[in-house]
Tab-separated table of C-alpha atoms in Angstrom:
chain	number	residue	atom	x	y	z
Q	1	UNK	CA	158.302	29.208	62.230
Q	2	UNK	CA	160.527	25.978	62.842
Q	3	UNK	CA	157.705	23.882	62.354
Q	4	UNK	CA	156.872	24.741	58.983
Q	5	UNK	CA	160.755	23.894	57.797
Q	6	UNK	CA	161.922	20.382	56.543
Q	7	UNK	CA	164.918	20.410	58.361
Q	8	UNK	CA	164.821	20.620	62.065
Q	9	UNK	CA	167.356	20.368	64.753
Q	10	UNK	CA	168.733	17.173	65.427
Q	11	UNK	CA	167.777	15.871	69.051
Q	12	UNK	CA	170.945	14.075	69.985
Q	13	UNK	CA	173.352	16.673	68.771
Q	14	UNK	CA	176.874	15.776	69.227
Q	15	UNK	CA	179.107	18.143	67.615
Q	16	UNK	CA	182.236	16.419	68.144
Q	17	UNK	CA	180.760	13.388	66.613
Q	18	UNK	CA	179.744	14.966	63.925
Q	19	UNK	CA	182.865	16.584	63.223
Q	20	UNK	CA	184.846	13.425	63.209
Q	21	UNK	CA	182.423	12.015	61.263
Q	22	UNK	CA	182.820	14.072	58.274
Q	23	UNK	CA	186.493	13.606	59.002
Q	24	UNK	CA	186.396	10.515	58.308
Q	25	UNK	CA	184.373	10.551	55.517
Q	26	UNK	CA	186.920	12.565	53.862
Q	27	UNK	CA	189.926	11.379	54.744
Q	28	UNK	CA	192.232	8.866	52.650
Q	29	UNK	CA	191.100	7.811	48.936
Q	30	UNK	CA	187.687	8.662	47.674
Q	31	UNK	CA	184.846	10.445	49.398
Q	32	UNK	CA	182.002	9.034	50.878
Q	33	UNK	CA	179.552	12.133	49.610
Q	34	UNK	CA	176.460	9.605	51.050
Q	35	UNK	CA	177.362	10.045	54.941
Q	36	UNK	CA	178.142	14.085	53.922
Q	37	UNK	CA	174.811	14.862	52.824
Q	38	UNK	CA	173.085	12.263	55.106
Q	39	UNK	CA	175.050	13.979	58.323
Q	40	UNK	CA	174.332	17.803	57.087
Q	41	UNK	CA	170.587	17.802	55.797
Q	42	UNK	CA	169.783	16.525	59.117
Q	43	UNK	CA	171.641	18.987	60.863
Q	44	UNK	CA	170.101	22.572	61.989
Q	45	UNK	CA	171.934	25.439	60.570
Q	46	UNK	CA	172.982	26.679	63.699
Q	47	UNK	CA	174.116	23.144	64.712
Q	48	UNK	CA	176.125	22.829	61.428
Q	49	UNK	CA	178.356	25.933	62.749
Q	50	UNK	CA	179.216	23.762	66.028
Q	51	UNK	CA	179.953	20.913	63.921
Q	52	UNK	CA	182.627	23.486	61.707
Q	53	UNK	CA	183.576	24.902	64.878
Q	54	UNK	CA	184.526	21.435	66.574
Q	55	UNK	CA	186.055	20.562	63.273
Q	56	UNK	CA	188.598	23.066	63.877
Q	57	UNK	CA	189.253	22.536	67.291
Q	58	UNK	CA	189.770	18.921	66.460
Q	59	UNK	CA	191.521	18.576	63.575
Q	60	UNK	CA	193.336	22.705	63.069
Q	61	UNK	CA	191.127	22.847	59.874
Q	62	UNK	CA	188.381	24.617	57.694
Q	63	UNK	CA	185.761	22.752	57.580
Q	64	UNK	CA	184.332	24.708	54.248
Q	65	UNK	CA	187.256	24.837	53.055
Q	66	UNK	CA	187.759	20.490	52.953
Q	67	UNK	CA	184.389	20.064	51.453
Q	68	UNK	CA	185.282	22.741	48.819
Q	69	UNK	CA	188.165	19.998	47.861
Q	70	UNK	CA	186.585	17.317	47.966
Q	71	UNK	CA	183.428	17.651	46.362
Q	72	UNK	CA	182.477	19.516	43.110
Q	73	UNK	CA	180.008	20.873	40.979
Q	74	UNK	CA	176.277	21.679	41.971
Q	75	UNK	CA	176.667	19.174	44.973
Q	76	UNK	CA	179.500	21.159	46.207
Q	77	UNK	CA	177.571	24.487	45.786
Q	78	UNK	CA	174.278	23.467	47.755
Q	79	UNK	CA	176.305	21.555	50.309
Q	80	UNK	CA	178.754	24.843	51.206
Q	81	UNK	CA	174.980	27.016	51.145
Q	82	UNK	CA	173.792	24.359	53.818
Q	83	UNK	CA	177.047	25.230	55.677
Q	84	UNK	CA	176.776	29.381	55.831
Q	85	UNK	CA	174.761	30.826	58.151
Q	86	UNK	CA	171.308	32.461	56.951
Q	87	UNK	CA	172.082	35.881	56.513
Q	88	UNK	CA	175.568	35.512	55.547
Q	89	UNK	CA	174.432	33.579	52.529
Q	90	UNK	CA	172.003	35.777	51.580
Q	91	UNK	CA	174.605	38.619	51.565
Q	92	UNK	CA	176.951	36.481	49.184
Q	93	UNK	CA	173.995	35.721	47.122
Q	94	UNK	CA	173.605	39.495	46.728
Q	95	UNK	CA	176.988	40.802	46.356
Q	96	UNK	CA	177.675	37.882	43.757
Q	97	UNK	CA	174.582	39.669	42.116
Q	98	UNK	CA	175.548	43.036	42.150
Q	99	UNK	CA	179.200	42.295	41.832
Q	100	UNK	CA	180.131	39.833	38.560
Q	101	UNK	CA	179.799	41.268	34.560
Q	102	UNK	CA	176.336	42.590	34.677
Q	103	UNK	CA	173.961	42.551	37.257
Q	104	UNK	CA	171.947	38.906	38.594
Q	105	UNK	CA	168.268	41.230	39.062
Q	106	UNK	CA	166.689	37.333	39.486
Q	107	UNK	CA	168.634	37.401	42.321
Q	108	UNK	CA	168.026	40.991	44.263
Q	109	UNK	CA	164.088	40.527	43.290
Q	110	UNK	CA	164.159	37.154	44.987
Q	111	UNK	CA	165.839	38.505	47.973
Q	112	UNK	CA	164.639	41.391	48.754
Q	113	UNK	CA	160.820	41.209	47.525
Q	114	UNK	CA	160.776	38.210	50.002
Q	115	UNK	CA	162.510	38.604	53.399
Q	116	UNK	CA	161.548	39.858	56.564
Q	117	UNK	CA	161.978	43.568	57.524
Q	118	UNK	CA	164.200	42.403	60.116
Q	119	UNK	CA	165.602	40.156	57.918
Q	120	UNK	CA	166.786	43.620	55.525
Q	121	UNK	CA	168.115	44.822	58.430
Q	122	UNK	CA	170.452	42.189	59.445
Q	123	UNK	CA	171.226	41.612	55.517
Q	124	UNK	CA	172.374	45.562	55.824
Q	125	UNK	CA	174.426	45.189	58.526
Q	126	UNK	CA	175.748	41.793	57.655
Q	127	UNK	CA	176.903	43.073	54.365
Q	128	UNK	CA	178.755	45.457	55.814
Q	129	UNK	CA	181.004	43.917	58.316
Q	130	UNK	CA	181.774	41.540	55.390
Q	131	UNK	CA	182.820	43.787	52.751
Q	132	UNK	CA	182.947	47.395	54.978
Q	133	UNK	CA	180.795	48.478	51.886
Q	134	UNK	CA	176.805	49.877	52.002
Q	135	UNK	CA	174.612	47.135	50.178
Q	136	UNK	CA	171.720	50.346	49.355
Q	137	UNK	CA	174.889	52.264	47.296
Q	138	UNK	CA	176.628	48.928	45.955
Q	139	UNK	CA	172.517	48.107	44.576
Q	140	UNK	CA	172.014	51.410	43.427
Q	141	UNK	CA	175.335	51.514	41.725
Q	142	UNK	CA	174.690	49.023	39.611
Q	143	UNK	CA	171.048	49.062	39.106
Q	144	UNK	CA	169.030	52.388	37.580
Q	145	UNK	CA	165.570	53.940	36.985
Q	146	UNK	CA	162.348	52.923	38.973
Q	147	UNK	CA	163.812	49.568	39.716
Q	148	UNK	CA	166.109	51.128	41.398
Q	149	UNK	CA	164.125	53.253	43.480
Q	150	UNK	CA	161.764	50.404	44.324
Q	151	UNK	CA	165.073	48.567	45.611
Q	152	UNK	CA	165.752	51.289	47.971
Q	153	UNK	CA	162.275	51.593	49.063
Q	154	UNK	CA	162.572	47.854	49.711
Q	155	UNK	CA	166.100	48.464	51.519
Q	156	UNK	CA	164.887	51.030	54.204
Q	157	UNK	CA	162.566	47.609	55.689
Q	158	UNK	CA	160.270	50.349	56.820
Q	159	UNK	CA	156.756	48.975	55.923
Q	160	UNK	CA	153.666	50.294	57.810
Q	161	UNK	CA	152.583	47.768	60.394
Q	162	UNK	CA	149.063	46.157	60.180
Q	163	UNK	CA	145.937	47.381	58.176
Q	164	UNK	CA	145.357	50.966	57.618
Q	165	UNK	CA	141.402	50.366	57.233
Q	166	UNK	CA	141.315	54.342	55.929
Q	167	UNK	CA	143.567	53.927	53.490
Q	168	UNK	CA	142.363	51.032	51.617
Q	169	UNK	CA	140.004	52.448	49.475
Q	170	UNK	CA	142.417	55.079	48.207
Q	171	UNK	CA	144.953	52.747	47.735
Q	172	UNK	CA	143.693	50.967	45.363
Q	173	UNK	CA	142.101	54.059	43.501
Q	174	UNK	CA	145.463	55.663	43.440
Q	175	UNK	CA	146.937	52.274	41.340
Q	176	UNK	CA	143.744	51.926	39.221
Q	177	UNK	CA	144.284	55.930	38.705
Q	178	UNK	CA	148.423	55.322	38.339
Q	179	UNK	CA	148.025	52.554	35.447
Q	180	UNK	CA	144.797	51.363	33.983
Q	181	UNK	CA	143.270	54.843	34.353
Q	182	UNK	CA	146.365	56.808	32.723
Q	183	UNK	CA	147.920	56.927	29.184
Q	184	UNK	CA	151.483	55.793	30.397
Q	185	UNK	CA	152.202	54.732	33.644
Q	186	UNK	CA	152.949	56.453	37.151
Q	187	UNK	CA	155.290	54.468	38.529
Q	188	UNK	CA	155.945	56.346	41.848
Q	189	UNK	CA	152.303	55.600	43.169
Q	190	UNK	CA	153.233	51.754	42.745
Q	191	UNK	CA	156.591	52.069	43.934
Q	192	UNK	CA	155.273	53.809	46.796
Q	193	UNK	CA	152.472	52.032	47.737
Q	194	UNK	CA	153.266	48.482	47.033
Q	195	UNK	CA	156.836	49.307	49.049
Q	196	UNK	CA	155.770	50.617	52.501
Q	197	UNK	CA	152.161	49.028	53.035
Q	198	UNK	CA	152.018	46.085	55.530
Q	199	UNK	CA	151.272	42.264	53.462
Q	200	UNK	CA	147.741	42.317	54.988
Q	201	UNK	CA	146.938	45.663	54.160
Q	202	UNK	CA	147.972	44.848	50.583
Q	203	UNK	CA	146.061	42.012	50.570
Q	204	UNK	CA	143.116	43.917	51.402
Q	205	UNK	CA	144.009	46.451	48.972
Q	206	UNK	CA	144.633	43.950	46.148
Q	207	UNK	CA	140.618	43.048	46.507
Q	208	UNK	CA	139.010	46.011	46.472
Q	209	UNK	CA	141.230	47.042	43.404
Q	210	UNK	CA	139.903	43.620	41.616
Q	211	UNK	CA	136.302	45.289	42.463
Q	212	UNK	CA	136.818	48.771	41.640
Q	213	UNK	CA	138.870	47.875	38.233
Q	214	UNK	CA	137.876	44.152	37.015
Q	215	UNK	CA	141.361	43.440	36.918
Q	216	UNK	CA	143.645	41.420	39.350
Q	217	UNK	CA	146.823	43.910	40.168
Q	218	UNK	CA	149.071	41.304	38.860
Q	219	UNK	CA	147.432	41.730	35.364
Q	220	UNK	CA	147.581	45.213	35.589
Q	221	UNK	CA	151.428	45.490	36.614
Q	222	UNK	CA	152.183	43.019	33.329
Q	223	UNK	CA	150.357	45.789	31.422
Q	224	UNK	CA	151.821	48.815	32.819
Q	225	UNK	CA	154.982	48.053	33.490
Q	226	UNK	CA	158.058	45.835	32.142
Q	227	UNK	CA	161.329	44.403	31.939
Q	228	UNK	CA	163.017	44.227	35.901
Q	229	UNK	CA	160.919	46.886	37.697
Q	230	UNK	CA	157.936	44.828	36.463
Q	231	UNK	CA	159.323	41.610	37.863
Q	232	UNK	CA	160.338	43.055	41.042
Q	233	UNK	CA	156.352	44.568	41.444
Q	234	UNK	CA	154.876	41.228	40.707
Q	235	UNK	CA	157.310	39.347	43.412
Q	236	UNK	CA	156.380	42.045	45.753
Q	237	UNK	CA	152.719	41.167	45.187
Q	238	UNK	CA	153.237	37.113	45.128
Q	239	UNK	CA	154.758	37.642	48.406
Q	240	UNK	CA	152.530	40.205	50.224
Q	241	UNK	CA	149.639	37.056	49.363
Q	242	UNK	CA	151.684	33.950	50.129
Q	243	UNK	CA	155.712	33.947	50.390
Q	244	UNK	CA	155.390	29.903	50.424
Q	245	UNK	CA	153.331	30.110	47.128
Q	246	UNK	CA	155.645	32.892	45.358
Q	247	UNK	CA	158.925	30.354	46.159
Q	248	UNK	CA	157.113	27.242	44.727
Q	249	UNK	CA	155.802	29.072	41.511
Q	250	UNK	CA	160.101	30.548	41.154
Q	251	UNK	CA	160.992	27.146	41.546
Q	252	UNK	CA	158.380	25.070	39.256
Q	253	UNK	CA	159.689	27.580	36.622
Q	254	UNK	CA	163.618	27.229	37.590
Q	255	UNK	CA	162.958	23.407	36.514
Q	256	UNK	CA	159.854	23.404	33.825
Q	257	UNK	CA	161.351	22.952	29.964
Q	258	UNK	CA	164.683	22.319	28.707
Q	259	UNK	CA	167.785	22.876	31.238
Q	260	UNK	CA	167.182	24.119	34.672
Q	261	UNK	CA	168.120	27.393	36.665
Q	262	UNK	CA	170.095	25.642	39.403
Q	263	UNK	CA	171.118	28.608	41.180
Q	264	UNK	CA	167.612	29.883	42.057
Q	265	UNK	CA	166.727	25.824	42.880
Q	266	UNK	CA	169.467	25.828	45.057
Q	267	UNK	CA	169.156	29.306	46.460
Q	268	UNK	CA	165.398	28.511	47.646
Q	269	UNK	CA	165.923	24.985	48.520
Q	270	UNK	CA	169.027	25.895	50.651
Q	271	UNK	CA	167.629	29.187	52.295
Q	272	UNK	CA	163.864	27.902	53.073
Q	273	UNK	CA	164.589	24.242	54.383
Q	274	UNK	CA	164.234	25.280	57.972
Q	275	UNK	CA	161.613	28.565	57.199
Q	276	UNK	CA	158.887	27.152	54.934
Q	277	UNK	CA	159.799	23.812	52.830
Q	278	UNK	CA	156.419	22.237	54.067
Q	279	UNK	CA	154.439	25.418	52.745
Q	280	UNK	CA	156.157	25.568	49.346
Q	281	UNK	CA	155.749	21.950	48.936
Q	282	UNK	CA	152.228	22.178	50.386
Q	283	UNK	CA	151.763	25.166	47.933
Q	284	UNK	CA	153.680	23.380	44.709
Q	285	UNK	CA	151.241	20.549	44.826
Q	286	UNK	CA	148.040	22.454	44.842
Q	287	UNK	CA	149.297	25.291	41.891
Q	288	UNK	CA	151.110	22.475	39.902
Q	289	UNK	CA	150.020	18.868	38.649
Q	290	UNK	CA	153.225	17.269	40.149
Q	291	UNK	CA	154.443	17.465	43.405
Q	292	UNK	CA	158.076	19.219	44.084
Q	293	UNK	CA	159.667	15.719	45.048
Q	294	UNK	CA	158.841	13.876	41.719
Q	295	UNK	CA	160.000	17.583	40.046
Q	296	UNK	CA	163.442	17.646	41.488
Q	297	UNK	CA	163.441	13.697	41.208
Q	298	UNK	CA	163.307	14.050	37.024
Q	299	UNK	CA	165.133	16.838	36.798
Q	300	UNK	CA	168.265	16.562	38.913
Q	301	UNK	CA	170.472	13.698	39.352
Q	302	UNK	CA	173.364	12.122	41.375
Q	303	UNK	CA	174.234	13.509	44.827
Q	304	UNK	CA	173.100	16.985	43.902
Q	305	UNK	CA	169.957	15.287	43.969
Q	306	UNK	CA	170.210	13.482	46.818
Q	307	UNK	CA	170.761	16.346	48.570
Q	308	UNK	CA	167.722	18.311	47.258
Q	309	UNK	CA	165.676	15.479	48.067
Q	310	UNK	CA	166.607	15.472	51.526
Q	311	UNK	CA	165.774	18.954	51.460
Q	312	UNK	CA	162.517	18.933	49.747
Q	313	UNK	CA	161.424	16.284	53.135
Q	314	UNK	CA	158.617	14.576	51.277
Q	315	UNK	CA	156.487	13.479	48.552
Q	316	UNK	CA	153.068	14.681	48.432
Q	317	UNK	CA	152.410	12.251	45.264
C-alpha cells in the first residue's frame, strides 16, 4: 500500500538528528515553521514517533507538546495530526465527534464508511485503552434511528469476504424491492446488505441493480432515504467502488465555494498521505477540471499551505 502514499519513509533516518533539529528550530526568538514542516512531511509516521521519542530522551521534553506552543492555528492542527500515530488520530477524530455540543456525523461517516475491517478493530480497541470507554455505546449514545444501526453494523467490521456469486441477483432485487419498488422505504434491507457484503461483491451487485432497475443505487439512496443515514449509505457505496475516488470527491467539496471545511481537508490530507495520496490525486484530476495541487494552492495560504502542499506530493496540471 506504501507505494500509493505521498509520503514515504525517509532513507537516511536519523532520529537524533531530527530531534535536534526541530530543537533548534524552536528554540530562542521566533520559529522557523519552514525547517518544521520541511523535516516532518518527509518523515514516515512511524519515523516521526522516533523522532518524539529521541526528543525526549534528549532534551526531558514533549515533543507535541513544544509544537503546540509554538505554532498556531490550522498549521498547528495538521502539523500535531502528522505527529499522532494512525489509529490514535482517528480515535480523537471520533471521540471529538461524538463528544463536543452535538454530534460531528461528517466525521463518523468519513471514518467509519471508509476504513479497513481491521482498521475498526484496532480503532475499537484503541479507543478504549484511551478513554477505558466502548466507542459502539459512546456512538450509539449520541447518535439514533437507522443511522445508528448502520453505525453498529459498520462497528462489528464483520463484512463477508469475497463475492457471493448466489447472492447477487437477490441482492440487488431485495434493494430495488426495499426502495424503488415500495411506497416508503425499508431501511433494514439496505442497512443490512450494504453493511456486511464484501466491496467486490457490492460492486457486482451495484450493476446488476443498474440493469434490473434503470437506476444507479446512488440515485436511488438520494430518493429513498435522507438527512445522515442517507449520507452514511452513499459513503458506504463511494467507497465499496473506489475509496481513493470517495476521498477526492469529500475533499473537492471541503474547498469548492465560499470558505472551506478545513477539518475534513486536514483530516484526509493528514490520514491518507502515506495510504492513497497518489490515488486521490490521480482520482481528483480525472472527476474534477483542476487538479488537487492548484485546489489547495488557491484556497489555502501561508504555512498551512505549505504543509498541505507537501502533502498533496504533486501537480498533475
Amino acid at each position: 500500500m506504501a507505494a500509493k502514499g505521498t509520503v514515504k519513509p525517509y532513507p537516511k533516518f536519523d532520529a537524533n538528528a531530527d530531534a535536534t533539529t526541530l530543537y533548534k528550530a524552536m528554540k530562542g526568538l521566533g520559529t522557523d515553521e519552514d525547517t518544521i514542516l520541511q523535516l516532518l512531511t518527509a518523515r514516515s509516521n512511524a519515523q516521526r514517533q522516533q523522532i518524539a521519542a529521541a526528543y525526549k530522551t534528549l532534551y526531558g521534553k514533549d515533543l507535541i507538546e513544544d509544537l503546540k506552543s509554538e505554532l498556531g492555528g490550522k498549521f498547528e492542527t495538521v502539523i500535531v495530526g502528522l505527529m499522532t500515530p494512525p489509529t490514535l488520530y482517528d480515535v480523537q477524530e471520533l471521540r471529538n465527534a461524538i463528544k463536543g455540543a452535538g454530534t460531528d456525523e461528517k466525521v463518523l461517516i468519513e471514518i467509519l464508511a471508509s476504513r479497513t475491517a481491521k482498521q475498526v478493530k484496532d480503532i475499537i480497541a484503541t479507543y478504549k485503552q484511551e478513554y477505558d470507554a466502548d466507542l459502539e455505546e459512546d456512538v450509539t449514545g449520541d447518535t439514533s434511528g437507522h443511522f445508528r444501526r448502520m453505525l453498529v453494523v459498520l462497528l462489528q467490521a464483520s463484512r463477508q469476504e469475497g463475492v457471493n456469486a448466489g447472492c447477487i441477483e437477490s441482492d440487488a432485487k431485495t434493494l430495488f424491492a426495499a426502495g424503488e419498488q415500495k411506497y416508503g422505504t425499508d431501511e433494514d434491507q439496505f442497512i443490512t446488505i450494504l453493511g456486511n457484503r464484501s466491496a467486490e461483491h457490492l460492486r457486482k451487485v451495484f450493476d446488476q441493480y443498474m440493469k434490473l432497475s434503470g437506476y444507479e443505487i446512488e440515485e436511488s439512496i438520494k430518493r429513498e432515504t435522507s438527512g445522515s443515514l442517507q449520507g452514511l449509505l452513499l459513503a458506504v457505496v463511494k467507497c465499496a467502488r473506489s475509496v481513493p475516488a470517495y476521498f477526492a470527491e469529500s475533499i473537492y467539496y471541503a474547498m469548492k465555494g465560499a470558505g472551506t471545511d478545513d477539518k475534513t481537508l486536514m483530516q484526509i490530507m493528514v490520514s491518507r498521505s502515506e495510504i492513497d495520496m497518489l490515488d486521490i490525486r490521480a482520482q481528483f484530476r480525472k472527476m474534477f477540471a483542476t487538479s488537487l495541487h492548484s485546489m489547495i494552492q488557491n484556497d489555502t495560504s501561508g504555512d498551512y499551505r505549505k504543509t498541505l502542499l507537501l502533502l498533496c506530493g504533486g501537480d498533475d496540471a
